[in-house]
Structures are given as structure tokens and as C-alpha cells.
Amino acid sequence: MAKPPRIWVSNAKPARGEIVRVRAQIEHQMESGLRSDEAGRLRPRNIVKRFEARLGQNLLFTWEPGISIAQNPYIEFTFAARESGELVMVWTDEKDPPLEARKTITLS
């Protein structure tokens, strides 16, 4: 994972109880380990194996994709704004260190 993820939040300053929509996309090859290179050798498997989103200490969403997910996975989720805090999203693949994206959410 080389490039930072693209993040969009519908409202970073929601009212209490308002539904916030989050869209995130990471650039990742999502190599399944089932394809061959030009020499006929299998390419090493390296997929995003976990995505996690937290607001402060509260877990909002987790996703554990399989090998059938296309490269550059896009994810969308919603949550009810109940507190201010830092929205932290973490992508973990099978090879590289986890990659994080952060966005501050402040109740209005």
C-alpha cells in the first residue's frame, strides 16, 4: 500500500444523532496469488485482509474481504453521530504495515 486513501465524509460537523456517511478508497493491487507472471510463476498473494473504522474508542465498522475483491477497494458505511472524536480508519494487508486515515468529527 503506497498511496494514502481517499476519504469523503458527508458532514464533519454533524448534529447529535445525525447519520454520517463515509466513503473511502485505497489504491491496492489486491493480488490473489492465483495469477501467473510472464515467466509462469505464481505472483505472491497480497490482499487487504481487514478494514476497521473507529470513532474515538468506539468500533464503528469492520470488513474482512476475500480474494475476489477487485483492486483499489472502495468502501462506504454510515454511523449515527453520538460524540465528537477522531474517526480513524485502518487498512491491513498481508505484506505491508497498516495504513491509516483520520478525520475529526465534531458535534455541532
Steps between C-alpha positions, in 0.01 A plus 500: 500500500680808383253781453283652773132411482237735364243591765167683478277572799150638441519736798798547733285718731176304539224560753466234772322197354554606137598222260851551360598327176865409445655396170857375477716356226849356523733439207603137533575228244305232692717222356318170560800270465319313223643690201827427322766748397660509153731209593209282617577534873214574737498858624517521879165553669447841659145613571346742746395261773332745739349848511401656829336834583486648850372826640708557810498164682172385340519244221266610219566254222724208399540327167702189415501462121602187314708448189214575262501875577624716211807719526463846654216399734233758574299484820202698624337493844283718722480569871289710735698792643484461878828661602785711368830329437753389249375261233787257440491256210763227470572270205715192564636285220713185505833666428532866598450692826140612563395823329288758687279790405357744754221754502376709793127485569363783716139507617332833428 
